[in-house]
CSV table of C-alpha atoms and ligand atoms in Angstrom, one decimal:
chain,number,residue,atom,x,y,z
A,1,MET,CA,17.2,5.2,-9.4
A,2,ILE,CA,14.9,3.3,-11.5
A,3,ALA,CA,14.3,4.9,-14.8
A,4,HIS,CA,10.9,6.3,-15.6
A,5,ARG,CA,10.3,3.1,-18.0
A,6,PRO,CA,12.0,0.2,-16.4
A,7,GLY,CA,13.5,-2.1,-18.7
A,8,PRO,CA,13.8,-5.9,-18.5
A,9,ALA,CA,17.0,-5.8,-16.4
A,10,GLU,CA,15.0,-4.0,-13.4
A,11,ALA,CA,11.9,-6.5,-14.2
A,12,ALA,CA,14.2,-9.2,-13.3
A,13,LEU,CA,15.4,-7.8,-10.6
A,14,TYR,CA,12.4,-7.5,-9.3
A,15,ARG,CA,11.2,-11.3,-9.7
A,16,GLU,CA,14.5,-12.2,-7.8
A,17,GLN,CA,14.8,-10.1,-4.9
A,18,GLY,CA,10.9,-8.9,-5.0
A,19,PHE,CA,11.4,-5.6,-4.5
A,20,LEU,CA,12.4,-2.7,-6.4
A,21,LEU,CA,13.7,1.0,-5.3
A,22,PRO,CA,13.9,3.9,-5.4
A,23,ILE,CA,11.1,5.2,-7.9
A,24,GLN,CA,11.2,9.1,-8.7
A,25,ALA,CA,7.5,9.5,-8.3
A,26,LEU,CA,7.1,12.9,-7.5
A,27,PRO,CA,9.0,16.2,-7.1
A,28,GLU,CA,10.2,16.3,-3.5
A,29,ASP,CA,8.1,19.4,-2.8
A,30,GLU,CA,5.4,17.8,-4.4
A,31,ALA,CA,5.0,15.0,-1.6
A,32,LEU,CA,5.9,17.4,1.0
A,33,ALA,CA,2.7,19.7,-0.1
A,34,ILE,CA,0.6,16.7,0.1
A,35,ALA,CA,1.8,15.4,3.5
A,36,ALA,CA,1.7,18.7,5.2
A,37,TRP,CA,-2.3,18.7,3.4
A,38,ILE,CA,-2.7,15.4,5.1
A,39,ASP,CA,-1.5,16.6,8.4
A,40,ALA,CA,-4.0,19.5,8.3
A,41,LEU,CA,-7.1,17.7,7.3
A,42,PRO,CA,-9.8,17.9,9.8
A,43,LYS,CA,-9.3,14.1,11.4
A,44,ASP,CA,-12.1,14.4,14.0
A,45,ARG,CA,-14.6,14.1,11.0
A,46,LEU,CA,-12.6,11.5,9.3
A,47,THR,CA,-12.3,9.6,12.5
A,48,ALA,CA,-16.3,10.1,12.7
A,49,LEU,CA,-16.6,8.4,9.3
A,50,GLU,CA,-18.1,4.4,10.2
A,51,VAL,CA,-14.9,3.3,8.3
A,52,PRO,CA,-11.1,3.9,8.8
A,53,TRP,CA,-10.4,6.5,6.6
A,54,VAL,CA,-6.9,5.9,6.0
A,55,GLN,CA,-8.3,3.2,3.7
A,56,LYS,CA,-9.0,3.6,0.1
A,57,SER,CA,-8.8,7.4,1.1
A,58,TYR,CA,-8.5,8.3,-2.8
A,59,LEU,CA,-12.4,7.5,-2.6
A,60,LEU,CA,-12.6,10.4,-0.5
A,61,PHE,CA,-10.0,13.4,-2.1
A,62,PRO,CA,-9.0,13.7,-5.5
A,63,THR,CA,-5.8,14.6,-4.7
A,64,LEU,CA,-5.1,11.3,-3.4
A,65,ASP,CA,-6.7,10.0,-6.6
A,66,ALA,CA,-4.0,11.5,-8.6
A,67,VAL,CA,-1.2,9.8,-6.7
A,68,ILE,CA,-2.5,6.2,-7.4
A,69,ARG,CA,-2.6,7.4,-11.2
A,70,ASN,CA,1.0,8.6,-11.0
A,71,GLY,CA,2.5,7.8,-14.2
A,72,ALA,CA,6.4,7.1,-13.3
A,73,ILE,CA,4.9,4.3,-10.7
A,74,LEU,CA,2.3,3.3,-13.3
A,75,ASP,CA,5.0,3.0,-15.9
A,76,CYS,CA,6.7,0.4,-13.2
A,77,VAL,CA,3.5,-1.5,-12.8
A,78,GLU,CA,3.2,-1.9,-16.3
A,79,ALA,CA,6.5,-3.4,-17.1
A,80,LEU,CA,5.6,-6.1,-14.7
A,81,PHE,CA,1.9,-6.7,-15.4
A,82,GLY,CA,1.1,-5.6,-18.7
A,83,PRO,CA,-1.0,-2.3,-19.5
A,84,ASP,CA,-4.7,-3.5,-17.6
A,85,ILE,CA,-3.9,-2.6,-14.1
A,86,LEU,CA,-6.5,-2.3,-11.3
A,87,VAL,CA,-5.8,-0.4,-7.8
A,88,LEU,CA,-7.5,-2.7,-5.3
A,89,SER,CA,-6.6,-0.3,-2.3
A,90,ALA,CA,-4.1,2.3,-1.0
A,91,ASP,CA,-3.5,3.2,2.5
A,92,LEU,CA,-1.9,5.6,4.5
A,93,PHE,CA,0.6,4.6,7.3
A,94,ILE,CA,0.9,7.6,9.5
A,95,LYS,CA,3.3,7.5,12.3
A,96,PRO,CA,3.1,10.4,14.4
A,97,PRO,CA,6.2,11.8,16.2
A,98,HIS,CA,7.5,9.6,19.3
A,99,ASN,CA,5.2,6.8,18.2
A,100,GLY,CA,5.6,3.3,19.4
A,101,GLN,CA,3.5,1.7,16.9
A,102,ARG,CA,5.1,-0.9,14.7
A,103,ILE,CA,4.3,-3.2,11.9
A,104,THR,CA,5.6,-6.7,12.0
A,105,TRP,CA,6.6,-9.1,9.8
A,106,HIS,CA,3.9,-10.0,7.3
A,107,GLN,CA,3.2,-10.9,3.7
A,108,ASP,CA,0.1,-8.6,2.1
A,109,VAL,CA,-1.7,-10.7,-0.5
A,110,ASN,CA,-1.3,-14.2,2.0
A,111,TYR,CA,-4.7,-13.4,3.4
A,112,TRP,CA,-6.4,-11.5,0.4
A,113,GLY,CA,-8.0,-14.2,-1.4
A,114,LEU,CA,-6.6,-13.4,-4.9
A,115,GLU,CA,-5.8,-15.9,-7.6
A,116,PRO,CA,-3.2,-15.5,-8.7
A,117,MET,CA,-1.2,-13.6,-6.1
A,118,GLU,CA,-0.1,-11.0,-8.8
A,119,VAL,CA,-0.4,-8.0,-6.4
A,120,VAL,CA,2.5,-4.9,-6.4
A,121,THR,CA,2.6,-2.6,-3.5
A,122,ALA,CA,3.8,0.9,-4.4
A,123,TRP,CA,4.8,2.6,-1.1
A,124,VAL,CA,5.0,6.3,-2.0
A,125,ALA,CA,6.8,8.0,0.9
A,126,LEU,CA,5.3,11.8,1.3
A,127,THR,CA,7.7,12.5,3.9
A,128,GLU,CA,11.8,11.3,4.1
A,129,ALA,CA,11.4,7.7,5.4
A,130,THR,CA,14.4,6.3,7.3
A,131,PRO,CA,15.5,3.1,9.9
A,132,GLU,CA,14.8,6.4,12.7
A,133,ASN,CA,11.2,7.2,11.7
A,134,GLY,CA,10.2,3.7,11.1
A,135,CYS,CA,10.7,2.7,7.1
A,136,MET,CA,9.8,-0.7,5.9
A,137,ARG,CA,12.2,-3.3,5.6
A,138,PHE,CA,12.1,-6.2,3.2
A,139,SER,CA,13.4,-9.4,3.2
A,140,PRO,CA,15.0,-10.6,-0.4
A,141,GLY,CA,13.7,-13.3,-1.7
A,142,GLY,CA,11.1,-14.0,0.8
A,143,HIS,CA,8.6,-13.5,-2.0
A,144,LEU,CA,9.0,-16.9,-3.4
A,145,ARG,CA,6.4,-18.6,-1.3
A,146,ALA,CA,3.5,-18.1,0.9
A,147,LEU,CA,4.6,-18.4,5.0
A,148,PRO,CA,2.1,-19.4,7.7
A,149,HIS,CA,1.1,-16.1,9.6
A,150,ILE,CA,-0.4,-16.3,13.2
A,151,GLU,CA,-3.0,-13.1,14.3
A,152,SER,CA,-2.1,-11.7,17.6
A,153,TYR,CA,-4.2,-8.5,17.2
A,154,ALA,CA,-1.5,-7.1,19.6
A,155,ALA,CA,-1.9,-3.1,20.3
A,156,ASP,CA,1.1,-1.7,19.1
A,157,ASN,CA,0.9,-3.3,15.7
A,158,MET,CA,-0.6,-1.2,13.2
A,159,LEU,CA,-2.1,-4.1,11.2
A,160,SER,CA,-5.8,-4.5,11.8
A,161,ARG,CA,-5.4,-7.9,12.8
A,162,GLY,CA,-1.8,-7.9,14.1
A,163,GLN,CA,-0.7,-10.7,11.6
A,164,GLU,CA,2.9,-11.7,11.7
A,165,ILE,CA,4.8,-14.5,9.9
A,166,ALA,CA,5.0,-17.6,12.0
A,167,VAL,CA,8.6,-18.0,11.4
A,168,GLU,CA,11.7,-16.6,11.9
A,169,ILE,CA,12.8,-13.8,9.7
A,170,ASP,CA,17.1,-13.8,9.4
A,171,GLU,CA,17.3,-10.3,10.1
A,172,ARG,CA,20.8,-9.6,9.1
A,173,SER,CA,19.4,-10.4,5.5
A,174,THR,CA,16.9,-7.9,5.3
A,175,VAL,CA,17.3,-4.4,4.2
A,176,TYR,CA,15.5,-0.9,4.5
A,177,GLY,CA,13.9,0.6,2.1
A,178,ALA,CA,14.6,4.5,2.8
A,179,LEU,CA,13.0,7.1,0.6
A,180,ARG,CA,13.1,10.9,-0.1
A,181,PRO,CA,9.9,12.2,0.2
A,182,GLY,CA,8.4,11.8,-3.5
A,183,GLN,CA,10.2,8.6,-3.7
A,184,ALA,CA,8.3,5.0,-4.1
A,185,SER,CA,9.6,1.2,-3.8
A,186,LEU,CA,7.7,-1.1,-5.4
A,187,HIS,CA,7.4,-4.8,-3.5
A,188,HIS,CA,5.7,-8.3,-4.6
A,189,GLY,CA,2.6,-9.0,-2.8
A,190,LEU,CA,4.5,-11.9,-0.9
A,191,MET,CA,7.4,-9.9,-0.2
A,192,PRO,CA,7.8,-10.1,3.7
A,193,HIS,CA,7.9,-6.9,5.3
A,194,ALA,CA,7.7,-4.7,8.2
A,195,SER,CA,8.6,-1.1,10.1
A,196,GLY,CA,9.5,-0.1,13.3
A,197,PRO,CA,8.3,3.0,15.5
A,198,ASN,CA,9.2,6.5,14.6
A,199,GLN,CA,11.5,7.7,16.8
A,200,THR,CA,11.8,11.0,15.3
A,201,ASP,CA,10.2,14.5,15.7
A,202,ARG,CA,8.1,14.7,12.7
A,203,PRO,CA,5.3,12.3,11.5
A,204,ARG,CA,6.6,9.9,8.5
A,205,ILE,CA,4.0,9.4,6.3
A,206,GLY,CA,3.6,7.0,3.6
A,207,PHE,CA,0.6,6.1,0.8
A,208,ALA,CA,1.1,2.2,0.0
A,209,ILE,CA,-0.7,1.3,-3.0
A,210,ARG,CA,-2.0,-2.3,-4.3
A,211,TYR,CA,-1.7,-2.7,-8.0
A,212,ALA,CA,-3.4,-5.9,-9.6
A,213,PRO,CA,-3.3,-7.0,-13.1
A,214,THR,CA,-7.4,-6.9,-14.6
A,215,LYS,CA,-6.8,-10.8,-14.6
A,216,VAL,CA,-6.9,-11.4,-11.0
A,217,ARG,CA,-9.8,-12.6,-9.4
A,218,GLN,CA,-11.4,-12.6,-5.9
A,219,THR,CA,-11.7,-16.4,-4.2
A,220,SER,CA,-12.6,-15.5,-0.8
A,221,GLY,CA,-13.5,-12.8,1.7
A,222,PRO,CA,-15.6,-10.0,1.6
A,223,PRO,CA,-16.1,-8.5,-2.0
A,224,ILE,CA,-13.5,-5.8,-2.9
A,225,THR,CA,-14.1,-3.1,-5.0
A,226,ALA,CA,-11.3,-1.5,-7.8
A,227,MET,CA,-10.3,1.4,-9.6
A,228,LEU,CA,-9.3,1.1,-13.3
A,229,VAL,CA,-6.1,3.5,-13.4
A,230,ARG,CA,-4.4,2.2,-16.7
A,231,GLY,CA,-6.1,0.4,-19.7
A,232,GLU,CA,-9.1,-1.7,-20.3
A,233,ASP,CA,-10.9,-4.2,-17.9
A,234,ARG,CA,-12.0,-7.2,-19.8
A,235,TYR,CA,-12.7,-9.5,-17.1
A,236,GLY,CA,-14.7,-7.6,-15.0
A,237,HIS,CA,-13.7,-9.9,-12.0
A,238,PHE,CA,-14.2,-6.3,-9.5
A,239,ARG,CA,-16.9,-3.5,-9.2
A,240,LEU,CA,-15.0,-1.1,-10.4
A,241,GLU,CA,-14.6,2.2,-8.6
A,242,HIS,CA,-15.5,6.0,-9.7
A,243,PRO,CA,-12.9,8.7,-9.2
A,244,ALA,CA,-13.8,11.3,-6.2
A,245,GLN,CA,-14.8,14.3,-7.6
A,246,GLY,CA,-14.6,16.6,-4.7
A,247,ASP,CA,-13.0,16.8,-0.9
A,248,LEU,CA,-15.6,14.4,1.2
A,249,ASP,CA,-18.3,15.2,-0.5
A,250,VAL,CA,-21.3,13.4,0.2
A,251,ALA,CA,-21.0,11.1,-3.1
A,252,ALA,CA,-17.3,10.1,-1.8
A,253,ILE,CA,-18.3,9.3,1.7
A,254,ALA,CA,-20.8,6.9,0.4
A,255,ALA,CA,-18.6,5.4,-1.8
A,256,HIS,CA,-15.7,4.9,0.6
A,257,ARG,CA,-18.4,3.6,3.2
A,258,ALA,CA,-20.3,1.2,0.7
A,259,ALA,CA,-16.4,-0.2,-0.2
A,260,LEU,CA,-15.3,-0.6,3.0
A,261,LEU,CA,-18.3,-1.5,5.1
A,262,PRO,CA,-17.9,-5.3,4.6
A,263,HIS,CA,-14.4,-5.7,5.1
A,264,ALA,CA,-14.7,-3.2,8.2
A,265,ALA,CA,-17.3,-5.9,9.8
A,266,GLU,CA,-14.6,-8.4,9.8
A,267,ARG,CA,-11.7,-6.3,10.4
A,268,PHE,CA,-10.5,-7.5,7.4
A,269,SER,CA,-8.5,-5.0,5.0
A,270,THR,CA,-5.9,-5.3,2.5
A,271,ILE,CA,-3.3,-4.0,4.2
B,301,NI,NI1,2.2,-4.7,4.3
């Protein structure tokens, strides 16, 4: 378990292996309550939105805005990036029971057009995440170089373009990121990761939050908007977002649509 404020040894471990876990982000009952709340959301209304509701959903719901500001996670991110922190995106990954959807081996920031590629993903388990229900797998040390990817658009791949690393990952050296509800893992933007299908009777729900220091800037792709969640933005490289005021209120839906529409048009997303 990573302490509330990770020290130099944990930061060094992160730099060496490219991921860190588990971090106790939320009490288990709180995480499960959020998972139950997500399960009960009006999905017909959400899927009717013009843009994918599972992306940047903190712009739609104050409950999820609170999660991206979680103090334990931000303390870890601060230990890596310093005190000025943006959220570039946050994506819900919901794997229904007995669902064959999987996520192929990929690196996140490889295709996000960011410079420098200093992004860390906090993957928050809202239900338990296990090898049986498709928890993430990591390839230790694999974050040290950018690998070539192909875009397969495969139907059973949850990634928007079916992105997949074009070289073989040594499966024997990979590590399962199993987490209890409320625990989180951190992984480097270039950490190769994948996850399998959910073979259990219950949904697997995770919230993947993408943090970057304010100094990062975008060099290509549709413009990314960002939420300042700690410190100050002295750079102004991204148009800043405003916290959601009410669940699915008119302003929230408009802000969410504006943030995602340029990305949806190209099937581009920061997931
Ligand atoms: Ni990913």
